[in-house]
Backbone as a printed PyTorch tensor [residue, N CA C, xyz], in Angstrom:
tensor([[[ 0.9160, -1.2560, -0.0700],
         [ 0.1050, -0.1020, -0.0060],
         [ 0.9260,  1.1760,  0.1190]],

        [[ 0.6910,  2.1010, -0.9990],
         [ 1.2900,  3.3500, -0.9710],
         [ 0.6700,  4.4640,  0.0240]],

        [[ 1.5700,  5.1770,  0.8700],
         [ 1.0220,  6.1600,  1.6680],
         [ 1.2310,  7.4870,  1.1860]],

        [[ 0.4170,  8.4200,  1.5230],
         [ 0.4610,  9.7640,  0.8650],
         [ 1.3420, 10.5580,  2.0270]],

        [[ 2.0660, 11.6760,  1.6020],
         [ 2.9330, 12.3760,  2.3920],
         [ 2.8100, 13.8280,  2.1180]],

        [[ 2.9290, 14.7880,  2.8830],
         [ 3.1420, 16.0630,  2.6000],
         [ 4.4040, 16.5680,  3.3340]],

        [[ 5.3560, 17.0990,  2.5770],
         [ 6.7890, 17.2940,  3.0920],
         [ 6.8700, 18.6150,  3.5300]],

        [[ 7.2940, 19.0900,  4.7790],
         [ 7.2420, 20.5680,  5.0100],
         [ 8.6880, 20.9790,  5.6120]],

        [[ 9.5190, 21.6850,  4.8890],
         [10.6830, 22.2430,  5.4490],
         [11.1120, 23.6400,  4.6210]],

        [[11.7500, 24.5210,  5.4880],
         [11.9920, 25.8860,  4.7780],
         [13.0050, 25.6650,  3.7090]],

        [[13.9200, 24.5860,  3.6600],
         [14.9290, 24.6020,  2.7590],
         [14.5370, 23.7000,  1.4160]],

        [[14.3260, 24.4530,  0.3750],
         [14.0350, 23.7960, -0.9350],
         [14.9710, 22.5240, -1.1490]],

        [[16.3820, 22.6360, -0.9300],
         [17.0620, 21.5830, -1.3580],
         [16.7810, 20.2700, -0.4720]],

        [[16.5770, 20.4830,  0.7730],
         [16.1270, 19.4360,  1.6860],
         [14.8500, 18.7110,  1.1790]],

        [[13.8710, 19.5600,  0.8270],
         [12.5350, 19.0820,  0.2280],
         [12.7850, 18.3670, -0.8510]],

        [[13.6010, 18.6450, -1.8400],
         [13.8080, 17.8930, -2.9410],
         [14.5550, 16.3960, -2.6620]],

        [[15.4320, 16.5810, -1.6710],
         [16.0410, 15.1860, -1.2340],
         [15.0770, 14.3540, -0.7380]],

        [[14.3090, 14.8960,  0.3760],
         [13.1980, 14.0510,  0.8340],
         [12.2180, 13.3430, -0.1550]],

        [[11.8580, 14.2760, -1.1120],
         [10.9480, 13.7800, -2.1680],
         [11.7960, 12.6770, -2.9520]],

        [[12.8830, 12.8260, -3.2870],
         [13.7010, 11.7540, -3.9230],
         [13.8230, 10.4430, -3.1490]],

        [[14.0510, 10.7130, -1.9040],
         [14.1320,  9.3490, -1.1720],
         [12.7550,  8.6640, -0.9390]],

        [[11.7330,  9.3590, -0.7600],
         [10.3590,  8.8430, -0.6110],
         [ 9.8600,  8.2540, -2.0360]],

        [[10.2620,  9.0110, -3.0720],
         [ 9.8980,  8.3990, -4.3600],
         [10.7260,  7.0870, -4.6760]],

        [[11.9130,  7.0930, -4.3490],
         [12.5850,  5.8600, -4.5480],
         [12.2870,  4.7520, -3.6480]],

        [[11.8560,  4.7830, -2.6070],
         [11.2750,  3.9530, -1.5950],
         [10.1870,  3.1620, -2.2780]],

        [[ 9.3660,  3.9530, -3.1960],
         [ 8.1470,  3.2530, -3.7230],
         [ 6.9710,  3.1250, -2.7310]],

        [[ 7.1110,  3.2860, -1.4540],
         [ 5.9680,  2.9790, -0.5200],
         [ 5.2130,  4.4980, -0.2170]],

        [[ 5.4930,  5.5720, -0.7670],
         [ 5.1410,  6.7870, -0.5290],
         [ 4.9240,  7.6130, -1.8720]],

        [[ 3.8420,  8.4960, -1.6430],
         [ 3.5250,  9.4110, -2.8100],
         [ 3.4840, 10.7860, -2.1290]],

        [[ 4.3090, 11.5070, -2.5190],
         [ 4.4870, 12.9840, -2.0370],
         [ 3.3850, 13.8080, -2.7660]],

        [[ 2.4810, 14.1510, -1.9540],
         [ 1.3400, 14.9690, -2.6870],
         [ 1.5290, 16.4930, -2.6610]],

        [[ 2.4190, 16.8650, -1.8410],
         [ 2.7240, 18.3990, -1.8930],
         [ 3.9340, 18.6640, -0.9630]],

        [[ 4.5780, 19.9560, -1.1810],
         [ 5.6420, 20.4160, -0.2470],
         [ 5.1930, 21.6860,  0.2440]],

        [[ 5.7460, 22.1060,  1.3210],
         [ 5.3960, 23.3260,  1.9400],
         [ 6.6410, 24.0160,  2.6500]],

        [[ 6.8710, 25.1740,  2.6350],
         [ 8.1350, 25.9450,  3.0550],
         [ 7.7580, 26.7320,  4.3180]],

        [[ 6.5960, 26.7850,  4.7500],
         [ 6.1160, 27.3550,  5.9310],
         [ 5.0800, 26.9480,  6.7730]],

        [[ 4.7480, 27.2000,  7.8340],
         [ 3.6770, 26.6940,  8.5990],
         [ 2.2790, 26.9250,  8.0190]],

        [[ 2.0360, 28.0700,  7.5120],
         [ 0.7170, 28.4060,  6.7840],
         [ 0.5650, 27.5750,  5.7140]],

        [[ 1.4190, 27.4370,  4.7870],
         [ 1.2710, 26.6130,  3.6240],
         [ 1.3020, 25.0270,  4.0290]],

        [[ 1.9080, 24.6830,  5.0990],
         [ 1.7500, 23.3830,  5.5640],
         [ 0.2920, 23.0530,  5.8310]],

        [[-0.2740, 23.8780,  6.6740],
         [-1.6510, 23.7100,  7.0560],
         [-2.6180, 23.5340,  5.9200]],

        [[-2.4640, 24.3970,  4.8850],
         [-3.0800, 24.5410,  3.6280],
         [-2.9430, 23.2980,  2.8370]],

        [[-1.7440, 22.6540,  2.8590],
         [-1.4880, 21.4860,  2.1260],
         [-2.1560, 20.3160,  2.7780]],

        [[-2.2160, 20.2700,  4.1610],
         [-2.8570, 19.1960,  4.7090],
         [-4.2610, 19.2490,  4.5420]],

        [[-4.8230, 20.4110,  4.6770],
         [-6.3600, 20.3770,  4.4410],
         [-6.7920, 20.2620,  3.1040]],

        [[-5.9610, 20.6090,  1.9700],
         [-6.2420, 20.4220,  0.6890],
         [-6.1450, 18.9000,  0.1220]],

        [[-5.0020, 18.1570,  0.6700],
         [-4.5590, 16.8100,  0.0560],
         [-4.9810, 15.8000,  1.1260]],

        [[-5.2540, 16.1380,  2.4050],
         [-5.6080, 15.1070,  3.3300],
         [-4.4700, 13.8410,  3.3240]],

        [[-3.3240, 14.1920,  3.5510],
         [-2.2310, 12.9990,  3.4850],
         [-2.4120, 12.0310,  4.6060]],

        [[-1.7220, 10.8140,  4.4300],
         [-1.5160,  9.9910,  5.6330],
         [-0.6520, 10.4290,  6.4840]],

        [[ 0.4480, 10.9520,  6.0740],
         [ 1.6530, 11.4680,  6.7400],
         [ 1.9690, 12.8680,  6.5950]],

        [[ 2.4580, 13.4620,  7.5300],
         [ 3.1700, 14.6500,  7.5130],
         [ 4.5620, 14.7430,  7.9460]],

        [[ 5.5370, 14.9270,  7.1180],
         [ 6.8390, 15.1130,  7.5660],
         [ 7.2460, 16.5180,  7.7240]],

        [[ 7.6000, 17.0270,  9.0170],
         [ 7.4380, 18.3300,  9.4740],
         [ 8.8270, 18.7760, 10.1520]],

        [[ 9.1940, 19.9340,  9.5770],
         [10.2760, 20.6650, 10.3260],
         [ 9.5990, 21.4540, 11.3650]],

        [[10.4260, 21.8500, 12.3340],
         [ 9.8390, 22.6910, 13.4770],
         [10.1780, 24.0840, 13.3210]],

        [[11.5670, 24.3300, 12.6520],
         [11.8630, 25.8020, 12.4840],
         [11.4210, 26.4080, 11.2300]],

        [[10.2100, 26.6770, 11.1730],
         [ 9.5070, 27.2710, 10.0990],
         [ 9.3620, 28.7860, 10.1840]],

        [[ 9.4050, 29.5030,  9.0120],
         [ 8.9280, 30.9470,  9.0050],
         [ 7.3910, 31.0850,  9.2590]],

        [[ 7.1200, 32.0100,  9.7630],
         [ 5.4940, 32.3630, 10.1510],
         [ 5.1860, 31.3520, 11.2320]],

        [[ 4.1500, 30.5980, 11.0490],
         [ 3.9040, 29.5170, 11.9790],
         [ 4.8980, 28.5300, 12.1390]],

        [[ 5.4950, 28.2840, 13.2390],
         [ 6.4220, 27.1770, 13.3860],
         [ 5.8860, 25.8350, 13.4480]],

        [[ 6.6370, 24.9110, 13.4710],
         [ 6.1610, 23.4450, 13.4710],
         [ 5.3840, 23.0360, 14.6460]],

        [[ 5.6790, 23.4740, 15.8030],
         [ 4.9580, 23.4310, 17.0100],
         [ 3.3740, 23.8930, 16.8650]],

        [[ 3.4160, 25.1930, 16.2490],
         [ 2.0750, 25.8270, 16.0720],
         [ 1.3110, 24.9490, 15.2410]],

        [[ 2.0890, 24.4080, 13.9430],
         [ 1.3260, 23.6280, 13.1760],
         [ 0.6460, 22.4020, 13.8860]],

        [[ 1.4800, 21.8170, 14.6660],
         [ 1.0510, 20.5270, 15.4380],
         [-0.1950, 21.0920, 16.3750]],

        [[-0.0010, 22.1440, 16.9680],
         [-1.1970, 22.5780, 17.8310],
         [-2.5360, 22.6760, 16.9950]],

        [[-2.3380, 23.2470, 15.9350],
         [-3.6610, 23.4640, 15.0410],
         [-4.1150, 22.1040, 14.4860]],

        [[-3.2540, 21.2290, 14.3080],
         [-3.6890, 19.8730, 13.8270],
         [-4.0750, 18.8870, 15.1480]],

        [[-3.7290, 19.3720, 16.2920],
         [-4.0880, 18.3830, 17.2860],
         [-5.6370, 17.9570, 17.4800]],

        [[-5.7410, 16.7360, 17.6600],
         [-6.8620, 16.0450, 17.8520],
         [-7.4850, 15.6700, 16.3720]],

        [[-6.6780, 15.8110, 15.2590],
         [-7.3430, 15.2550, 14.1270],
         [-6.7730, 13.8190, 13.7970]],

        [[-7.6290, 12.9580, 13.2920],
         [-6.9060, 11.4530, 13.1320],
         [-5.8470, 11.6280, 12.1660]],

        [[-5.9270, 12.2640, 11.2340],
         [-4.7310, 12.3970, 10.1030],
         [-4.2440, 13.9240,  9.8880]],

        [[-3.1550, 14.0040,  9.5680],
         [-1.9880, 13.0660,  9.1990],
         [-1.2650, 12.5660, 10.4650]],

        [[-0.6990, 11.3280, 10.4850],
         [ 0.2660, 11.1140, 11.5110],
         [ 1.5610, 11.8190, 11.1110]],

        [[ 2.1580, 12.4740, 12.2140],
         [ 3.1700, 13.3840, 11.8300],
         [ 4.6720, 12.8690, 12.3680]],

        [[ 5.6290, 12.9420, 11.6030],
         [ 6.8440, 12.6470, 11.9020],
         [ 7.7210, 14.0550, 11.8430]],

        [[ 8.3300, 14.2290, 12.8060],
         [ 9.1220, 15.6560, 12.9190],
         [10.5080, 15.5340, 12.5370]],

        [[11.0310, 16.0950, 11.6620],
         [12.5550, 16.2380, 11.1740],
         [12.9280, 17.5890, 11.5110]],

        [[13.8590, 17.7730, 12.4820],
         [14.1600, 19.0770, 12.8460],
         [15.6350, 19.2920, 13.1710]],

        [[16.1580, 20.4620, 13.2690],
         [17.5800, 20.5940, 13.5830],
         [17.4790, 20.8540, 15.0250]],

        [[16.5930, 21.1580, 15.6890],
         [16.6290, 21.1020, 17.1430],
         [16.8350, 19.8020, 17.8650]],

        [[17.9670, 19.9110, 18.7100],
         [18.2240, 18.7790, 19.2370],
         [17.8810, 18.5410, 20.9040]],

        [[17.3290, 19.4890, 21.3390],
         [16.9020, 19.5420, 22.8790],
         [15.7250, 18.6190, 22.9750]],

        [[15.7470, 17.8090, 24.1000],
         [14.7010, 17.0110, 24.4450],
         [13.4030, 17.7360, 24.7810]],

        [[13.4800, 18.8300, 25.4530],
         [12.3570, 19.4710, 25.7130],
         [11.5020, 19.7150, 24.4000]],

        [[12.1490, 20.3770, 23.4120],
         [11.2640, 20.4170, 22.1460],
         [10.7140, 19.2740, 21.7290]],

        [[11.5700, 18.1740, 21.6100],
         [10.9810, 16.7870, 21.0040],
         [ 9.8810, 16.3050, 21.8040]],

        [[ 9.9530, 16.4690, 23.1600],
         [ 8.8550, 16.0650, 24.1520],
         [ 7.5720, 16.9760, 23.8210]],

        [[ 7.7560, 18.4390, 23.5820],
         [ 6.5810, 19.0330, 23.4770],
         [ 5.8920, 18.7670, 22.0450]],

        [[ 6.7440, 18.4470, 21.0650],
         [ 6.2900, 17.9590, 19.8000],
         [ 5.3500, 16.7110, 19.9150]],

        [[ 5.9280, 15.8030, 20.7420],
         [ 5.1590, 14.5490, 20.9530],
         [ 3.8860, 14.8590, 21.8230]],

        [[ 3.9180, 15.5910, 22.7170],
         [ 2.6840, 15.9970, 23.3220],
         [ 1.6080, 16.6070, 22.5250]],

        [[ 2.1220, 17.2300, 21.4170],
         [ 1.1690, 17.9380, 20.4690],
         [ 0.7160, 16.9570, 19.5260]],

        [[ 1.1530, 15.7520, 19.5290],
         [ 0.7350, 14.6600, 18.5560],
         [ 1.7730, 14.1160, 17.5450]],

        [[ 2.9460, 14.5460, 17.5530],
         [ 4.0090, 13.9460, 16.6360],
         [ 4.2550, 12.5510, 17.1090]],

        [[ 4.2190, 11.5220, 16.0890],
         [ 4.5100, 10.0860, 16.4850],
         [ 5.9260,  9.9460, 16.5330]],

        [[ 6.7990, 10.7330, 16.0650],
         [ 8.3040, 10.5230, 16.1500],
         [ 8.9600, 11.8910, 15.9720]],

        [[10.1260, 11.9570, 16.6060],
         [10.9430, 13.2060, 16.4730],
         [12.2510, 12.7140, 15.8310]],

        [[12.9320, 13.0980, 14.7530],
         [14.2330, 12.9300, 14.1030],
         [15.0630, 14.1270, 14.1710]],

        [[16.2750, 14.0070, 14.2620],
         [17.1320, 15.2590, 14.1940],
         [17.7740, 15.2390, 12.8300]],

        [[17.9010, 16.5120, 12.1920],
         [18.4590, 16.4230, 10.9020],
         [19.8580, 16.2190, 11.1170]],

        [[20.3600, 15.4210, 10.0240],
         [21.7650, 15.0110, 10.1590],
         [22.1260, 13.6160, 10.8840]],

        [[21.8360, 13.5570, 12.1670],
         [22.2120, 12.2850, 12.9490],
         [21.0480, 11.2980, 12.7310]],

        [[19.9240, 11.7100, 12.4560],
         [18.7230, 10.7630, 12.2790],
         [18.3260, 10.6490, 10.9010]],

        [[18.9850, 11.2680,  9.8280],
         [18.4090, 11.2350,  8.5960],
         [18.3540, 10.0830,  7.8600]],

        [[19.1270,  9.0050,  8.1560],
         [18.8450,  7.7580,  7.6300],
         [17.6990,  6.9830,  8.1580]],

        [[17.2590,  7.3610,  9.1810],
         [15.9500,  6.9090,  9.6810],
         [14.6560,  7.3500,  9.2450]],

        [[14.6730,  8.3690,  8.3080],
         [13.6160,  9.0120,  7.8520],
         [12.3460,  8.0700,  7.3810]],

        [[13.0170,  7.5370,  6.1440],
         [12.0440,  6.4150,  5.5820],
         [11.5250,  5.3090,  6.4760]],

        [[12.5000,  4.5660,  7.1970],
         [11.9690,  3.5460,  8.1510],
         [11.0410,  4.1250,  9.1430]],

        [[11.2600,  5.3060,  9.6520],
         [10.3110,  5.7850, 10.6040],
         [ 8.9050,  6.1210, 10.0820]],

        [[ 8.9720,  6.6560,  8.9360],
         [ 7.8150,  6.9090,  8.1280],
         [ 6.9100,  5.6780,  8.0320]],

        [[ 7.5220,  4.3690,  7.5700],
         [ 6.9810,  3.1820,  7.4970],
         [ 6.5620,  2.6000,  8.7300]],

        [[ 7.1600,  2.7330,  9.8390],
         [ 6.7780,  2.5150, 11.0420],
         [ 5.4480,  3.1560, 11.5630]],

        [[ 5.4950,  4.3610, 11.4350],
         [ 4.3780,  5.3850, 11.8480],
         [ 3.1680,  4.8890, 10.8440]],

        [[ 3.3770,  4.7160,  9.6860],
         [ 2.1900,  4.4450,  8.7510],
         [ 1.5990,  2.9620,  9.1590]],

        [[ 2.4740,  2.1640,  9.4660],
         [ 2.0020,  0.7650,  9.8660],
         [ 1.2630,  1.0090, 11.1450]],

        [[ 1.6480,  1.8180, 12.1020],
         [ 1.0710,  1.8240, 13.4560],
         [-0.3840,  2.6210, 13.3480]],

        [[-0.5490,  3.4820, 12.3410],
         [-1.6720,  4.1210, 12.3860],
         [-2.8190,  3.3360, 11.4350]],

        [[-2.4110,  2.3570, 10.7610],
         [-3.3350,  1.6150,  9.9360],
         [-3.0530,  1.8990,  8.5160]]])
């Protein structure tokens, strides 16, 4: 089963790389990309993806604010990929509904496997 994803990061090069990784995997279809929190919410509302791959350090609404606005909705399941390394921020993201928090650089190799795990856990 192919899962649908919206990729949100303010760096265009990273969005392209993530899209390439997800396309190569074959288990995901990237429906949209967004560079800021407002566009992320619009993409989620427009496309109703299974998964959201979300950076926290976004212009405008940051990733935590995006999670706050999505809180309580059954979809999308969210995986955070962020440059923030502090546990307090990760814990807050999980309190707001993120299924997993990964750190850019150190956890990058875990993005695709984590998306698969989260997709499987949410059905």
